[in-house]
Amino acid sequence: MNRSSLLLARVIVAGTILSAVLMAAGLVWYLVAHPEIRPGDHIFSGEPKYFRDPVSMVQRAFEPDAVGHRRSVAMIGVLVLLAGPLIRVALAGAGYLIERDRLYAVISAVVLLILTMSFFW
C-alpha cells in the first residue's frame, strides 16, 4: 500500500469515527435533555429551516446563547459523514496532480464540483 492510499484510508476512517461520535453525542444530549418526549413519528411536521443548509446547521450548533443545539450537533455528524466522499475525491485529485496526470485531475475536479454543488441543491 503506497503512502497516498494509506493517507486516504486514514482520513476516511477518522472522518467516519468523528461523525459517529458527533451523532452519538447529539443523540445522547437530546435524549437526556428531553426524557419526557414520546415518539411522534405518525405526524410529519417537516424539518426546521436551519436544517435546510449546512451553514445554518453549524451556526445553530455554535450559538452562544443556547450553548449549541442538540439536534444540530447530530446533524453536523451527518455532514461530516457526507463530507467523506468530498475529501476522498479532493485527495485523489491532488494525487493525480502530483503525478501530473492531467486527465484524471480534471475528472476529479469535475466530480468534486458536482459533489460540492449537491450539498446546496
CSV table of C-alpha atoms in Angstrom, one decimal:
chain,number,residue,atom,x,y,z
A,1,MET,CA,0.0,0.0,0.0
A,2,ASN,CA,1.5,3.3,-1.0
A,3,ARG,CA,1.6,6.4,1.1
A,4,SER,CA,-1.3,8.2,-0.6
A,5,SER,CA,-3.6,5.2,-0.3
A,6,LEU,CA,-2.7,4.9,3.4
A,7,LEU,CA,-3.3,8.6,4.0
A,8,LEU,CA,-6.7,8.4,2.2
A,9,ALA,CA,-7.7,5.3,4.2
A,10,ARG,CA,-6.8,7.0,7.5
A,11,VAL,CA,-8.7,10.2,6.6
A,12,ILE,CA,-11.8,8.1,5.7
A,13,VAL,CA,-11.6,6.1,8.9
A,14,ALA,CA,-11.0,9.2,11.1
A,15,GLY,CA,-13.9,11.0,9.4
A,16,THR,CA,-16.2,8.1,9.9
A,17,ILE,CA,-15.3,7.8,13.6
A,18,LEU,CA,-15.6,11.5,14.1
A,19,SER,CA,-19.1,11.6,12.5
A,20,ALA,CA,-20.2,8.6,14.6
A,21,VAL,CA,-19.0,10.3,17.8
A,22,LEU,CA,-20.8,13.6,16.9
A,23,MET,CA,-24.1,11.8,16.0
A,24,ALA,CA,-24.0,9.7,19.2
A,25,ALA,CA,-23.2,12.8,21.3
A,26,GLY,CA,-26.1,14.8,19.8
A,27,LEU,CA,-28.4,11.8,20.3
A,28,VAL,CA,-27.5,11.3,23.9
A,29,TRP,CA,-27.6,15.0,24.6
A,30,TYR,CA,-31.1,15.2,23.1
A,31,LEU,CA,-32.4,12.2,25.0
A,32,VAL,CA,-31.0,13.4,28.3
A,33,ALA,CA,-32.5,16.9,27.8
A,34,HIS,CA,-35.9,15.6,26.7
A,35,PRO,CA,-36.7,12.4,28.6
A,36,GLU,CA,-40.5,13.1,28.5
A,37,ILE,CA,-40.8,13.3,24.7
A,38,ARG,CA,-42.6,10.3,23.2
A,39,PRO,CA,-42.1,9.2,19.6
A,40,GLY,CA,-44.4,11.2,17.3
A,41,ASP,CA,-43.5,9.5,14.0
A,42,HIS,CA,-47.1,9.3,12.9
A,43,ILE,CA,-47.2,13.0,12.5
A,44,PHE,CA,-44.9,14.6,9.9
A,45,SER,CA,-44.1,18.2,10.7
A,46,GLY,CA,-41.0,18.7,8.5
A,47,GLU,CA,-37.6,19.9,9.4
A,48,PRO,CA,-36.8,23.3,10.9
A,49,LYS,CA,-35.4,25.9,8.4
A,50,TYR,CA,-32.0,25.7,9.9
A,51,PHE,CA,-31.6,22.1,8.8
A,52,ARG,CA,-32.0,23.0,5.1
A,53,ASP,CA,-28.4,24.1,4.6
A,54,PRO,CA,-25.1,23.1,6.2
A,55,VAL,CA,-24.1,26.7,7.1
A,56,SER,CA,-27.2,27.3,9.2
A,57,MET,CA,-26.8,24.0,10.9
A,58,VAL,CA,-23.3,24.8,12.0
A,59,GLN,CA,-24.3,28.3,13.1
A,60,ARG,CA,-27.2,26.8,15.2
A,61,ALA,CA,-24.9,24.3,16.8
A,62,PHE,CA,-22.5,27.0,18.0
A,63,GLU,CA,-25.0,29.6,19.1
A,64,PRO,CA,-23.6,31.2,22.3
A,65,ASP,CA,-26.9,31.8,24.0
A,66,ALA,CA,-28.1,28.2,23.6
A,67,VAL,CA,-24.7,26.6,24.1
A,68,GLY,CA,-25.4,24.6,21.0
A,69,HIS,CA,-28.4,22.9,19.7
A,70,ARG,CA,-28.7,19.2,20.4
A,71,ARG,CA,-30.2,18.2,17.0
A,72,SER,CA,-27.7,20.4,15.2
A,73,VAL,CA,-24.8,18.5,16.8
A,74,ALA,CA,-26.2,15.2,15.5
A,75,MET,CA,-26.7,16.8,12.0
A,76,ILE,CA,-23.2,18.0,12.0
A,77,GLY,CA,-22.2,14.4,12.4
A,78,VAL,CA,-24.2,13.5,9.3
A,79,LEU,CA,-22.5,16.4,7.4
A,80,VAL,CA,-19.0,15.1,8.5
A,81,LEU,CA,-20.1,11.6,7.2
A,82,LEU,CA,-21.3,13.2,3.9
A,83,ALA,CA,-18.0,15.1,3.6
A,84,GLY,CA,-16.1,11.9,3.3
A,85,PRO,CA,-16.6,11.5,-0.5
A,86,LEU,CA,-15.7,15.1,-1.0
A,87,ILE,CA,-12.4,14.6,0.9
A,88,ARG,CA,-11.7,11.4,-0.9
A,89,VAL,CA,-12.2,12.9,-4.4
A,90,ALA,CA,-10.1,16.0,-3.4
A,91,LEU,CA,-7.2,13.9,-2.2
A,92,ALA,CA,-7.4,11.7,-5.3
A,93,GLY,CA,-7.4,14.8,-7.5
A,94,ALA,CA,-4.4,16.2,-5.6
A,95,GLY,CA,-2.6,12.8,-6.0
A,96,TYR,CA,-3.3,13.0,-9.8
A,97,LEU,CA,-1.9,16.5,-9.9
A,98,ILE,CA,1.3,15.4,-8.1
A,99,GLU,CA,1.6,12.5,-10.6
A,100,ARG,CA,1.0,15.0,-13.4
A,101,ASP,CA,-1.9,13.0,-14.7
A,102,ARG,CA,-4.0,15.9,-16.1
A,103,LEU,CA,-6.9,13.9,-17.4
A,104,TYR,CA,-7.8,12.3,-14.1
A,105,ALA,CA,-7.1,15.5,-12.2
A,106,VAL,CA,-9.6,17.3,-14.4
A,107,ILE,CA,-12.1,14.5,-14.0
A,108,SER,CA,-11.6,14.6,-10.2
A,109,ALA,CA,-12.2,18.4,-10.3
A,110,VAL,CA,-15.4,18.0,-12.2
A,111,VAL,CA,-16.6,15.2,-9.8
A,112,LEU,CA,-15.6,17.4,-6.8
A,113,LEU,CA,-17.6,20.3,-8.2
A,114,ILE,CA,-20.7,18.2,-8.7
A,115,LEU,CA,-20.4,16.7,-5.2
A,116,THR,CA,-20.0,20.2,-3.7
A,117,MET,CA,-23.0,21.6,-5.6
A,118,SER,CA,-25.1,18.7,-4.4
A,119,PHE,CA,-24.7,19.8,-0.8
A,120,PHE,CA,-26.5,23.1,-1.6
A,121,TRP,CA,-29.1,22.0,-4.1
